C-alpha positions as a Markdown table, in Angstrom:
| # | Residue | x | y | z |
|---|---|---|---|---|
| 1 | Met | 311.8 | 319.2 | 104.4 |
| 2 | Lys | 311.7 | 319.5 | 100.7 |
| 3 | Gly | 315.3 | 318.5 | 100.5 |
| 4 | Gly | 315.9 | 316.4 | 103.5 |
| 5 | Lys | 314.1 | 313.7 | 102.6 |
| 6 | Pro | 316.5 | 312.3 | 99.6 |
| 7 | Arg | 319.2 | 313.2 | 101.9 |
| 8 | Thr | 318.0 | 310.6 | 104.6 |
| 9 | Met | 317.3 | 307.9 | 102.4 |
| 10 | Arg | 320.9 | 308.2 | 101.1 |
| 11 | Tyr | 322.3 | 308.0 | 104.7 |
| 12 | Gly | 320.0 | 305.0 | 105.7 |
| 13 | Ala | 321.1 | 303.0 | 102.1 |
| 14 | Ala | 324.6 | 303.5 | 102.9 |
| 15 | Ile | 324.1 | 302.3 | 106.6 |
| 16 | Leu | 322.2 | 299.4 | 105.5 |
| 17 | Ala | 324.9 | 298.4 | 102.7 |
| 18 | Ala | 327.5 | 298.3 | 105.3 |
| 19 | Val | 325.7 | 296.1 | 107.8 |
| 20 | Met | 325.0 | 293.6 | 104.9 |
| 21 | Leu | 328.7 | 293.8 | 103.8 |
| 22 | Leu | 329.7 | 292.9 | 107.5 |
| 23 | Ala | 327.2 | 290.1 | 107.9 |
| 24 | Leu | 328.3 | 288.5 | 104.6 |
| 25 | Ala | 331.8 | 288.4 | 105.8 |
| 26 | Leu | 330.8 | 286.8 | 109.2 |
| 27 | Gly | 328.8 | 284.3 | 107.4 |
| 28 | Cys | 331.6 | 283.1 | 105.0 |
| 29 | Ala | 334.1 | 282.8 | 108.0 |
| 30 | Ala | 331.5 | 280.6 | 109.9 |
| 31 | Arg | 331.1 | 278.4 | 107.0 |
| 32 | Asn | 334.9 | 278.0 | 106.4 |
| 33 | Ala | 335.3 | 277.2 | 109.8 |
| 34 | Gly | 333.1 | 274.4 | 109.7 |
| 35 | Glu | 334.2 | 272.4 | 106.6 |
| 36 | Pro | 337.0 | 270.2 | 108.4 |
| 37 | Asp | 334.5 | 268.7 | 110.6 |
| 38 | Gly | 333.0 | 266.8 | 107.8 |
| 39 | Gly | 329.8 | 268.0 | 106.5 |
| 40 | Ala | 327.8 | 265.9 | 103.6 |
| 41 | Gly | 330.6 | 264.2 | 101.5 |
| 42 | Gly | 333.3 | 265.7 | 103.7 |
| 43 | Pro | 336.2 | 263.3 | 105.4 |
| 44 | Ala | 334.3 | 262.4 | 108.6 |
| 45 | Ala | 331.4 | 261.5 | 106.5 |
| 46 | Ala | 332.9 | 259.3 | 104.0 |
| 47 | Gly | 332.8 | 255.6 | 104.9 |
| 48 | Glu | 330.3 | 255.9 | 107.4 |
| 49 | Asp | 327.5 | 253.2 | 107.4 |
| 50 | Ala | 329.5 | 251.4 | 105.0 |
| 51 | Gly | 328.1 | 248.1 | 103.6 |
| 52 | Ala | 329.6 | 244.7 | 102.9 |
| 53 | Gly | 333.3 | 244.6 | 102.8 |
| 54 | Gly | 333.6 | 248.4 | 103.6 |
| 55 | Arg | 331.5 | 249.4 | 100.4 |
| 56 | Ser | 328.4 | 251.8 | 100.6 |
| 57 | Arg | 325.3 | 249.8 | 99.0 |
| 58 | Asp | 325.2 | 252.4 | 96.3 |
| 59 | Gly | 322.2 | 252.7 | 94.2 |
| 60 | Glu | 319.9 | 250.4 | 96.4 |
| 61 | Ser | 316.3 | 251.0 | 97.9 |
| 62 | Ala | 315.9 | 253.6 | 100.2 |
| 63 | Ile | 313.9 | 253.1 | 103.5 |
| 64 | Ala | 310.4 | 252.5 | 102.3 |
| 65 | Gly | 308.4 | 254.5 | 105.0 |
| 66 | Ala | 308.4 | 256.8 | 107.9 |
| 67 | Glu | 307.9 | 254.0 | 110.5 |
| 68 | Asp | 310.6 | 251.9 | 108.8 |
| 69 | Glu | 312.8 | 255.0 | 108.8 |
| 70 | Ala | 312.1 | 255.8 | 112.3 |
| 71 | Asn | 313.1 | 252.0 | 113.3 |
| 72 | His | 316.2 | 252.4 | 111.3 |
| 73 | Asn | 317.2 | 255.6 | 112.4 |
| 74 | Gly | 316.8 | 254.4 | 116.0 |
| 75 | Glu | 319.0 | 251.4 | 115.7 |
| 76 | Asp | 321.9 | 253.3 | 113.8 |
| 77 | Ala | 321.7 | 255.7 | 116.6 |
| 78 | Ala | 322.0 | 253.0 | 119.3 |
| 79 | Asn | 325.1 | 251.8 | 117.3 |
| 80 | Gly | 326.6 | 255.0 | 117.2 |
| 81 | Glu | 326.1 | 255.7 | 113.6 |
| 82 | Thr | 324.6 | 258.5 | 111.9 |
| 83 | Ala | 321.0 | 258.6 | 112.2 |
| 84 | His | 320.4 | 260.2 | 108.5 |
| 85 | Ala | 321.7 | 258.5 | 105.3 |
| 86 | Glu | 321.7 | 261.7 | 103.5 |
| 87 | Asp | 324.5 | 263.0 | 105.9 |
| 88 | Asp | 326.8 | 260.2 | 105.8 |
| 89 | Gly | 328.2 | 260.6 | 102.7 |
| 90 | Ala | 327.1 | 257.3 | 101.2 |
| 91 | Gly | 327.2 | 257.8 | 97.3 |
| 92 | Ala | 329.4 | 260.6 | 97.5 |
| 93 | Asp | 332.2 | 258.7 | 95.7 |
| 94 | Glu | 331.5 | 257.0 | 92.5 |
| 95 | Pro | 330.3 | 253.4 | 92.7 |
| 96 | Ala | 333.1 | 250.7 | 92.6 |
| 97 | Glu | 333.2 | 248.8 | 89.4 |
| 98 | Pro | 332.3 | 245.1 | 89.7 |
| 99 | Ser | 335.7 | 242.8 | 89.8 |
| 100 | Val | 336.9 | 239.6 | 90.9 |
| 101 | Gln | 339.6 | 239.6 | 93.4 |
| 102 | Ala | 342.5 | 237.2 | 92.3 |
| 103 | Asp | 344.6 | 237.6 | 95.7 |
| 104 | Ile | 342.0 | 236.0 | 97.9 |
| 105 | Pro | 341.6 | 232.2 | 98.9 |
| 106 | Ser | 339.1 | 230.0 | 97.1 |
| 107 | Leu | 336.3 | 228.7 | 99.0 |
| 108 | Ala | 336.4 | 225.3 | 97.3 |
| 109 | Glu | 340.1 | 225.0 | 98.0 |
| 110 | Ala | 339.8 | 226.1 | 101.4 |
| 111 | Tyr | 337.0 | 223.3 | 102.0 |
| 112 | Ala | 338.5 | 220.7 | 99.7 |
| 113 | Gly | 339.2 | 218.5 | 102.6 |
| 114 | Phe | 335.7 | 218.5 | 104.1 |
| 115 | Phe | 333.1 | 218.9 | 101.2 |
| 116 | Pro | 332.2 | 220.6 | 97.9 |
| 117 | Ile | 331.2 | 224.3 | 97.7 |
| 118 | Gly | 328.4 | 225.1 | 95.6 |
| 119 | Ala | 326.2 | 227.9 | 94.1 |
| 120 | Ala | 322.9 | 228.1 | 92.3 |
| 121 | Ile | 323.2 | 230.0 | 89.1 |
| 122 | Thr | 321.5 | 231.3 | 86.0 |
| 123 | Pro | 322.6 | 230.5 | 82.4 |
| 124 | Glu | 323.7 | 234.1 | 81.9 |
| 125 | Gln | 326.1 | 233.7 | 84.8 |
| 126 | Thr | 328.4 | 231.1 | 82.6 |
| 127 | Glu | 330.0 | 234.3 | 81.0 |
| 128 | Gly | 331.7 | 237.3 | 82.2 |
| 129 | Leu | 332.7 | 238.4 | 85.6 |
| 130 | Met | 330.5 | 236.3 | 87.5 |
| 131 | Ala | 331.5 | 233.1 | 85.6 |
| 132 | Glu | 335.0 | 234.2 | 86.8 |
| 133 | Leu | 334.0 | 234.3 | 90.4 |
| 134 | Leu | 332.2 | 231.1 | 90.2 |
| 135 | Lys | 335.3 | 229.4 | 88.4 |
| 136 | Lys | 337.8 | 230.7 | 91.4 |
| 137 | His | 335.3 | 229.7 | 94.3 |
| 138 | Val | 332.8 | 226.7 | 93.7 |
| 139 | Asn | 333.1 | 223.3 | 92.4 |
| 140 | Met | 329.5 | 222.3 | 92.4 |
| 141 | Leu | 326.8 | 224.0 | 90.4 |
| 142 | Val | 322.9 | 223.7 | 90.5 |
| 143 | Ala | 320.4 | 225.6 | 88.3 |
| 144 | Glu | 318.3 | 228.1 | 90.0 |
| 145 | Asn | 315.4 | 227.9 | 87.8 |
| 146 | Val | 316.0 | 226.3 | 84.3 |
| 147 | Met | 315.7 | 222.6 | 85.5 |
| 148 | Lys | 312.2 | 222.9 | 86.9 |
| 149 | Pro | 309.3 | 221.5 | 85.0 |
| 150 | Ser | 307.8 | 224.6 | 83.7 |
| 151 | Ile | 311.1 | 225.4 | 81.8 |
| 152 | Leu | 312.1 | 221.9 | 80.6 |
| 153 | Gln | 308.4 | 220.8 | 79.5 |
| 154 | Pro | 306.2 | 223.6 | 79.4 |
| 155 | Thr | 304.0 | 221.9 | 76.7 |
| 156 | Glu | 303.4 | 218.2 | 77.2 |
| 157 | Gly | 305.6 | 216.3 | 74.9 |
| 158 | Gln | 307.9 | 219.4 | 74.3 |
| 159 | Phe | 311.2 | 219.3 | 76.2 |
| 160 | Arg | 313.4 | 222.5 | 76.4 |
| 161 | Phe | 317.0 | 221.3 | 77.4 |
| 162 | Glu | 319.1 | 224.1 | 76.0 |
| 163 | Gln | 319.3 | 226.5 | 79.2 |
| 164 | Ala | 319.8 | 223.6 | 81.5 |
| 165 | Asp | 322.6 | 222.2 | 78.9 |
| 166 | Lys | 324.3 | 225.7 | 79.0 |
| 167 | Ile | 324.9 | 225.4 | 82.9 |
| 168 | Val | 325.8 | 221.7 | 82.7 |
| 169 | Gly | 328.1 | 222.3 | 79.7 |
| 170 | Phe | 329.8 | 225.2 | 81.8 |
| 171 | Ala | 330.2 | 223.2 | 84.9 |
| 172 | Lys | 331.9 | 220.0 | 82.8 |
| 173 | Ala | 334.1 | 222.7 | 81.3 |
| 174 | Asn | 335.5 | 223.9 | 84.6 |
| 175 | Gly | 335.8 | 220.5 | 86.4 |
| 176 | Met | 332.7 | 221.1 | 88.6 |
| 177 | Glu | 329.9 | 218.8 | 89.7 |
| 178 | Ala | 326.6 | 219.4 | 88.7 |
| 179 | Arg | 323.3 | 219.0 | 90.7 |
| 180 | Phe | 319.8 | 218.7 | 89.8 |
| 181 | His | 317.0 | 221.0 | 91.0 |
| 182 | Thr | 314.2 | 219.7 | 90.8 |
| 183 | Leu | 311.9 | 217.3 | 89.3 |
| 184 | Val | 308.8 | 217.7 | 91.3 |
| 185 | Trp | 307.4 | 220.8 | 93.0 |
| 186 | His | 304.4 | 222.5 | 93.7 |
| 187 | Gln | 305.5 | 225.5 | 91.9 |
| 188 | Gln | 306.8 | 226.2 | 88.6 |
| 189 | Val | 305.2 | 223.2 | 87.4 |
| 190 | Pro | 303.0 | 223.8 | 84.0 |
| 191 | Ala | 299.2 | 223.4 | 84.4 |
| 192 | Trp | 298.8 | 220.9 | 82.1 |
| 193 | Phe | 299.8 | 218.1 | 84.3 |
| 194 | Phe | 296.9 | 218.7 | 86.4 |
| 195 | Tyr | 294.0 | 218.9 | 83.6 |
| 196 | Asp | 292.3 | 215.4 | 82.7 |
| 197 | Lys | 291.8 | 214.4 | 79.1 |
| 198 | Asp | 288.5 | 216.6 | 78.7 |
| 199 | Gly | 290.3 | 219.8 | 79.8 |
| 200 | Lys | 288.8 | 219.8 | 83.3 |
| 201 | Arg | 290.9 | 220.5 | 86.4 |
| 202 | Met | 291.6 | 217.2 | 88.1 |
| 203 | Val | 291.1 | 218.6 | 91.7 |
| 204 | Asp | 287.6 | 219.7 | 90.9 |
| 205 | Glu | 286.4 | 216.2 | 90.2 |
| 206 | Thr | 284.1 | 214.4 | 92.6 |
| 207 | Asp | 283.4 | 211.0 | 91.2 |
| 208 | Pro | 285.4 | 208.2 | 92.6 |
| 209 | Ala | 286.1 | 206.2 | 89.3 |
| 210 | Lys | 287.0 | 209.4 | 87.5 |
| 211 | Arg | 289.3 | 210.6 | 90.3 |
| 212 | Glu | 291.1 | 207.5 | 90.1 |
| 213 | Glu | 291.5 | 207.8 | 86.6 |
| 214 | Asn | 293.0 | 211.1 | 86.8 |
| 215 | Lys | 295.5 | 209.8 | 89.6 |
| 216 | Lys | 296.4 | 207.5 | 87.0 |
| 217 | Leu | 296.7 | 209.9 | 84.3 |
| 218 | Leu | 298.8 | 212.3 | 86.6 |
| 219 | Leu | 301.4 | 209.6 | 87.7 |
| 220 | Glu | 302.0 | 208.6 | 84.0 |
| 221 | Arg | 302.7 | 212.1 | 83.2 |
| 222 | Leu | 305.2 | 212.4 | 86.0 |
| 223 | Glu | 306.9 | 209.2 | 85.2 |
| 224 | Lys | 307.3 | 210.0 | 81.7 |
| 225 | His | 308.7 | 213.5 | 82.8 |
| 226 | Val | 311.0 | 212.0 | 85.2 |
| 227 | Arg | 312.4 | 209.4 | 82.7 |
| 228 | Ala | 312.9 | 211.8 | 79.9 |
| 229 | Val | 314.8 | 214.4 | 81.9 |
| 230 | Val | 316.9 | 211.9 | 83.7 |
| 231 | Asn | 317.8 | 210.1 | 80.6 |
| 232 | His | 318.9 | 213.3 | 79.3 |
| 233 | Phe | 321.3 | 214.3 | 82.4 |
| 234 | Lys | 322.2 | 211.2 | 84.0 |
| 235 | Asp | 325.7 | 210.9 | 82.5 |
| 236 | Asp | 326.5 | 214.5 | 83.8 |
| 237 | Ile | 324.6 | 214.7 | 86.9 |
| 238 | Lys | 324.8 | 212.4 | 89.8 |
| 239 | Ser | 323.0 | 214.3 | 92.7 |
| 240 | Trp | 319.4 | 215.0 | 92.0 |
| 241 | Asp | 316.6 | 216.8 | 94.0 |
| 242 | Val | 313.8 | 214.7 | 93.2 |
| 243 | Val | 310.9 | 216.1 | 95.2 |
| 244 | Asn | 310.8 | 219.6 | 96.7 |
| 245 | Glu | 308.8 | 221.1 | 99.7 |
| 246 | Val | 306.4 | 218.5 | 100.2 |
| 247 | Ile | 306.0 | 218.9 | 104.1 |
| 248 | Glu | 303.8 | 221.6 | 105.5 |
| 249 | Pro | 303.0 | 221.1 | 109.3 |
| 250 | Ala | 300.0 | 223.5 | 109.2 |
| 251 | Asp | 298.2 | 221.4 | 106.3 |
| 252 | Pro | 296.1 | 218.4 | 106.9 |
| 253 | Gly | 298.2 | 215.5 | 108.1 |
| 254 | Gly | 301.4 | 217.7 | 107.5 |
| 255 | Met | 301.9 | 217.1 | 104.0 |
| 256 | Arg | 301.6 | 220.1 | 101.6 |
| 257 | Asn | 298.1 | 220.3 | 100.3 |
| 258 | Ser | 299.3 | 220.8 | 96.6 |
| 259 | Glu | 297.6 | 219.5 | 93.6 |
| 260 | Trp | 300.1 | 216.8 | 93.4 |
| 261 | Tyr | 298.9 | 215.5 | 97.0 |
| 262 | Gln | 295.2 | 216.2 | 96.4 |
| 263 | Ile | 295.1 | 214.2 | 93.3 |
| 264 | Ala | 297.8 | 211.0 | 94.3 |
| 265 | Gly | 298.3 | 211.5 | 97.8 |
| 266 | Ile | 302.1 | 210.4 | 98.5 |
| 267 | Asp | 301.8 | 208.0 | 95.5 |
| 268 | Tyr | 303.5 | 210.8 | 93.4 |
| 269 | Ile | 306.7 | 211.1 | 95.5 |
| 270 | Glu | 307.1 | 207.4 | 95.2 |
| 271 | Thr | 306.5 | 207.4 | 91.5 |
| 272 | Ala | 309.1 | 210.1 | 91.1 |
| 273 | Phe | 311.8 | 208.4 | 93.0 |
| 274 | Arg | 311.2 | 205.0 | 91.4 |
| 275 | Ala | 311.4 | 206.5 | 87.9 |
| 276 | Ala | 314.3 | 208.4 | 88.6 |
| 277 | Arg | 316.2 | 205.5 | 89.8 |
| 278 | Glu | 315.0 | 203.1 | 86.9 |
| 279 | Ala | 316.2 | 205.7 | 84.4 |
| 280 | Gly | 319.4 | 206.6 | 86.2 |
| 281 | Gly | 320.5 | 203.7 | 87.5 |
| 282 | Pro | 322.2 | 202.9 | 91.1 |
| 283 | Asp | 325.1 | 205.5 | 90.7 |
| 284 | Ile | 322.8 | 208.6 | 91.0 |
| 285 | Lys | 321.9 | 210.0 | 94.3 |
| 286 | Leu | 318.5 | 210.9 | 94.8 |
| 287 | Tyr | 317.3 | 213.5 | 97.6 |
| 288 | Ile | 314.0 | 214.8 | 99.1 |
| 289 | Asn | 314.5 | 218.6 | 99.6 |
| 290 | Asp | 312.7 | 221.1 | 102.0 |
| 291 | Tyr | 313.1 | 224.2 | 104.0 |
| 292 | Asn | 313.1 | 224.6 | 107.9 |
| 293 | Thr | 314.2 | 221.2 | 108.2 |
| 294 | Asn | 315.7 | 222.3 | 111.8 |
| 295 | Glu | 312.1 | 223.0 | 113.0 |
| 296 | Pro | 311.0 | 219.9 | 115.1 |
| 297 | Ala | 307.6 | 219.9 | 113.7 |
| 298 | Lys | 308.6 | 219.9 | 110.0 |
| 299 | Arg | 311.7 | 217.7 | 110.8 |
| 300 | Asp | 309.8 | 215.1 | 112.6 |
| 301 | Arg | 306.9 | 215.0 | 109.7 |
| 302 | Leu | 309.5 | 214.6 | 107.0 |
| 303 | Tyr | 311.3 | 212.0 | 109.1 |
| 304 | Glu | 307.9 | 209.9 | 109.4 |
| 305 | Leu | 307.4 | 210.5 | 105.7 |
| 306 | Val | 310.8 | 209.1 | 104.6 |
| 307 | Lys | 310.8 | 206.3 | 106.8 |
| 308 | Glu | 307.6 | 205.1 | 105.5 |
| 309 | Leu | 308.8 | 205.5 | 101.9 |
| 310 | Leu | 312.2 | 203.7 | 102.8 |
| 311 | Asp | 310.1 | 200.9 | 104.3 |
| 312 | Arg | 308.0 | 200.5 | 101.0 |
| 313 | Gly | 311.5 | 200.1 | 99.2 |
| 314 | Val | 311.5 | 203.6 | 97.7 |
| 315 | Pro | 315.0 | 204.5 | 96.6 |
| 316 | Ile | 315.9 | 207.7 | 98.7 |
| 317 | Asp | 319.4 | 208.5 | 99.3 |
| 318 | Gly | 319.4 | 211.7 | 101.4 |
| 319 | Val | 317.8 | 214.8 | 102.5 |
| 320 | Gly | 318.4 | 218.4 | 101.1 |
| 321 | His | 318.4 | 221.1 | 103.9 |
| 322 | Gln | 317.8 | 224.2 | 102.1 |
| 323 | Thr | 319.2 | 226.4 | 104.8 |
| 324 | His | 317.6 | 229.7 | 104.0 |
| 325 | Val | 318.6 | 231.4 | 107.3 |
| 326 | Ser | 318.9 | 234.8 | 108.8 |
| 327 | Val | 321.4 | 236.7 | 111.2 |
| 328 | Asp | 318.8 | 235.8 | 114.0 |
| 329 | Trp | 317.5 | 232.3 | 113.2 |
| 330 | Pro | 318.0 | 229.5 | 113.6 |
| 331 | Ser | 321.0 | 227.9 | 115.5 |
| 332 | Ala | 323.5 | 225.8 | 113.8 |
| 333 | Ala | 323.1 | 223.2 | 116.2 |
| 334 | Ser | 319.4 | 222.9 | 115.6 |
| 335 | Leu | 320.3 | 222.1 | 111.9 |
| 336 | Ile | 322.8 | 219.6 | 112.8 |
| 337 | Glu | 320.5 | 217.8 | 115.1 |
| 338 | Ser | 318.1 | 217.4 | 112.2 |
| 339 | Met | 320.8 | 215.8 | 109.8 |
| 340 | Arg | 321.9 | 213.4 | 112.8 |
| 341 | Lys | 318.4 | 212.3 | 112.7 |
| 342 | Phe | 318.2 | 211.5 | 109.2 |
| 343 | Ala | 321.8 | 210.0 | 109.1 |
| 344 | Glu | 320.4 | 207.3 | 111.6 |
| 345 | Leu | 318.3 | 206.3 | 108.6 |
| 346 | Gly | 321.3 | 205.7 | 106.5 |
| 347 | Leu | 320.8 | 208.8 | 104.6 |
| 348 | Asp | 323.2 | 211.4 | 103.4 |
| 349 | Asn | 322.7 | 215.1 | 104.1 |
| 350 | Ile | 323.3 | 218.1 | 101.7 |
| 351 | Val | 322.9 | 221.9 | 102.3 |
| 352 | Thr | 321.2 | 222.6 | 99.2 |
| 353 | Glu | 320.2 | 226.3 | 99.1 |
| 354 | Met | 322.2 | 228.6 | 101.7 |
| 355 | Asp | 321.8 | 232.3 | 102.1 |
| 356 | Met | 321.5 | 234.4 | 105.1 |
| 357 | Ser | 319.1 | 237.3 | 105.2 |
| 358 | Leu | 319.9 | 240.6 | 107.0 |
| 359 | Tyr | 316.2 | 240.7 | 108.3 |
| 360 | Ala | 314.2 | 238.3 | 110.7 |
| 361 | Trp | 310.9 | 236.9 | 109.0 |
| 362 | Asn | 308.8 | 239.6 | 110.4 |
| 363 | Asp | 311.2 | 242.4 | 110.3 |
| 364 | Arg | 309.8 | 245.2 | 107.8 |
| 365 | Arg | 312.8 | 247.7 | 107.8 |
| 366 | Asp | 315.1 | 248.5 | 105.1 |
| 367 | Tyr | 318.7 | 249.3 | 105.6 |
| 368 | Gly | 318.8 | 250.8 | 102.3 |
| 369 | Asp | 322.2 | 252.1 | 101.1 |
| 370 | Asn | 323.3 | 251.7 | 104.9 |
| 371 | Ile | 323.9 | 248.3 | 106.3 |
| 372 | Pro | 324.9 | 249.1 | 109.9 |
| 373 | Glu | 328.2 | 247.5 | 110.7 |
| 374 | Ser | 326.8 | 245.7 | 113.7 |
| 375 | Val | 324.6 | 243.6 | 111.3 |
| 376 | Ile | 327.4 | 243.0 | 109.0 |
| 377 | Lys | 329.6 | 241.7 | 111.7 |
| 378 | Lys | 326.5 | 239.4 | 113.1 |
| 379 | Gln | 326.0 | 238.1 | 109.4 |
| 380 | Ala | 329.8 | 237.2 | 109.7 |
| 381 | Asp | 329.8 | 235.7 | 113.1 |
| 382 | Arg | 326.7 | 233.5 | 112.1 |
| 383 | Tyr | 328.2 | 232.2 | 108.7 |
| 384 | Arg | 331.2 | 231.3 | 111.2 |
| 385 | Glu | 328.9 | 229.3 | 113.3 |
| 386 | Phe | 327.2 | 227.2 | 110.5 |
| 387 | Phe | 330.7 | 226.6 | 108.9 |
| 388 | Glu | 332.3 | 225.5 | 112.1 |
| 389 | Ala | 329.2 | 223.2 | 112.6 |
| 390 | Phe | 329.4 | 221.9 | 109.0 |
| 391 | Arg | 333.1 | 221.4 | 109.3 |
| 392 | Asn | 333.0 | 219.6 | 112.8 |
| 393 | Asn | 330.3 | 217.3 | 111.5 |
| 394 | Lys | 331.7 | 216.5 | 107.9 |
| 395 | Asp | 330.7 | 213.1 | 108.4 |
| 396 | Leu | 326.9 | 214.0 | 108.1 |
| 397 | Val | 327.4 | 216.8 | 105.4 |
| 398 | Ser | 328.4 | 216.0 | 101.8 |
| 399 | Ala | 328.4 | 219.2 | 100.3 |
| 400 | Val | 327.2 | 223.0 | 101.0 |
| 401 | Val | 325.4 | 224.9 | 98.1 |
| 402 | Phe | 324.7 | 228.5 | 98.4 |
| 403 | Trp | 321.6 | 229.9 | 96.6 |
| 404 | Gly | 323.6 | 232.4 | 94.6 |
| 405 | Ile | 327.3 | 233.7 | 94.8 |
| 406 | Ala | 327.1 | 237.3 | 95.3 |
| 407 | Asp | 324.6 | 240.2 | 96.6 |
| 408 | Ala | 324.1 | 241.4 | 93.1 |
| 409 | His | 321.7 | 238.5 | 92.4 |
| 410 | Thr | 319.6 | 236.9 | 95.0 |
| 411 | Trp | 315.9 | 235.8 | 95.2 |
| 412 | Leu | 315.6 | 237.7 | 98.6 |
| 413 | His | 315.5 | 241.2 | 96.6 |
| 414 | Asp | 311.9 | 242.1 | 97.1 |
| 415 | Phe | 310.9 | 239.2 | 99.3 |
| 416 | Pro | 309.0 | 239.5 | 101.5 |
| 417 | Val | 309.2 | 243.4 | 101.2 |
| 418 | Gln | 308.8 | 244.7 | 97.9 |
| 419 | Gly | 311.3 | 247.4 | 97.0 |
| 420 | Arg | 313.7 | 246.1 | 99.6 |
| 421 | Thr | 317.2 | 244.7 | 98.8 |
| 422 | Asp | 319.1 | 242.1 | 100.8 |
| 423 | Ala | 322.6 | 241.0 | 101.3 |
| 424 | Pro | 322.6 | 237.4 | 102.0 |
| 425 | Leu | 325.8 | 235.9 | 100.3 |
| 426 | Leu | 329.6 | 236.1 | 100.7 |
| 427 | Phe | 330.3 | 238.7 | 98.0 |
| 428 | Asp | 328.8 | 242.0 | 97.8 |
| 429 | Lys | 327.2 | 243.5 | 94.5 |
| 430 | Asn | 330.5 | 244.2 | 93.2 |
| 431 | Leu | 331.7 | 240.8 | 93.8 |
| 432 | Gln | 333.9 | 242.0 | 96.5 |
| 433 | Ala | 334.4 | 239.6 | 99.6 |
| 434 | Lys | 332.5 | 240.6 | 102.6 |
| 435 | Pro | 333.2 | 239.9 | 106.1 |
| 436 | Ala | 331.1 | 237.0 | 106.1 |
| 437 | Phe | 333.6 | 235.3 | 103.3 |
| 438 | Trp | 336.6 | 235.7 | 105.5 |
| 439 | Ser | 334.7 | 234.3 | 108.5 |
| 440 | Val | 333.7 | 231.1 | 106.3 |
| 441 | Ile | 337.5 | 230.9 | 105.2 |
| 442 | Glu | 338.7 | 231.2 | 108.8 |
| 443 | Ala | 335.9 | 228.4 | 110.0 |
| 444 | Ala | 338.0 | 225.9 | 107.6 |
| 445 | Lys | 341.0 | 226.2 | 109.6 |
| 446 | Glu | 341.0 | 223.5 | 112.4 |
């Protein structure tokens, strides 16, 4: 017993070492045998759940919560796609560098026989790759924000035209038409418009005489703003959104219950149109612009308003249909039906702010880096539906303007879900043509 214990321990250690070596060898063989089947980053995984145009949406937000992730994974599984983003190889390769494709058709040229193609832009986009993309594909521009009242006249009597002038100058230099958006809106309007001479909010006034005095003051301020802005741009801009989003069927009388409306009724709309015509002359075209114009309740209330104003002799030339749609809603036919109704009044129709969200309004999912191919295809099919309708009704539609040009910049990022990105446009975040682009090009072919 005295010498047996060390000897037994030595034998045991030797046996244990041999077993461990054998297990290690078997493990290596099994791992090597599995590599060709495509683990994370392997051949089978690379390219799965690719985003627009076959590119993974590298660097965009992940699914926000457990419930959203369950819904997202369930849809992927139903489409035969991998259920776990971390296993599909997305992001394994270096992100593609943004570039402008020179060897693809021009949108503006494809629709030259039908109507102009436009885009909303920021002043910064008049330089660099985004500018090159715009020069290739559009022949109409509108400012996304810098022509709105809060930018142009943040303080009463002090106008700031520099940023808007940059966009107009870029359009002129590249043979593009410019549109104006917008002279009057209930948002992005400076508060000073709505305070009386004593610094009190006009909407809080209860005395009838003072309310009438406030209304007069508000309309005077509005007229001065409209005249100054139209005089500044009238030689370069012929198409104007005069008032924006004045209809809200859920509000009293179907009119948006903004401060404009509470103080002045529909007289503010009339004042804006008349001042624009007087300042700009007969050659500029004046539009009333709104969203969801395909919905019967909103369309019909807008129709009633426009007809009433026309009967008063208010100079309205057309209706702007924003056309912020989704892959699920609405039908193109419903929009054309609305356009036809306004055309019966002798009015022009423009698609002023088109984009197409991947998500229905009440959908809180987030595809993150992996937009299902079924959704990309659906978006392409839906864009084809709309542009075939526009092409077939070119007598109703005088222009189609996108609210943006590429998914790198869109107001739909974070809206209505904070932290979520969207992909509503024809070019992806690297400025590459998506399937939706090719659908729109195909739709131009009769």
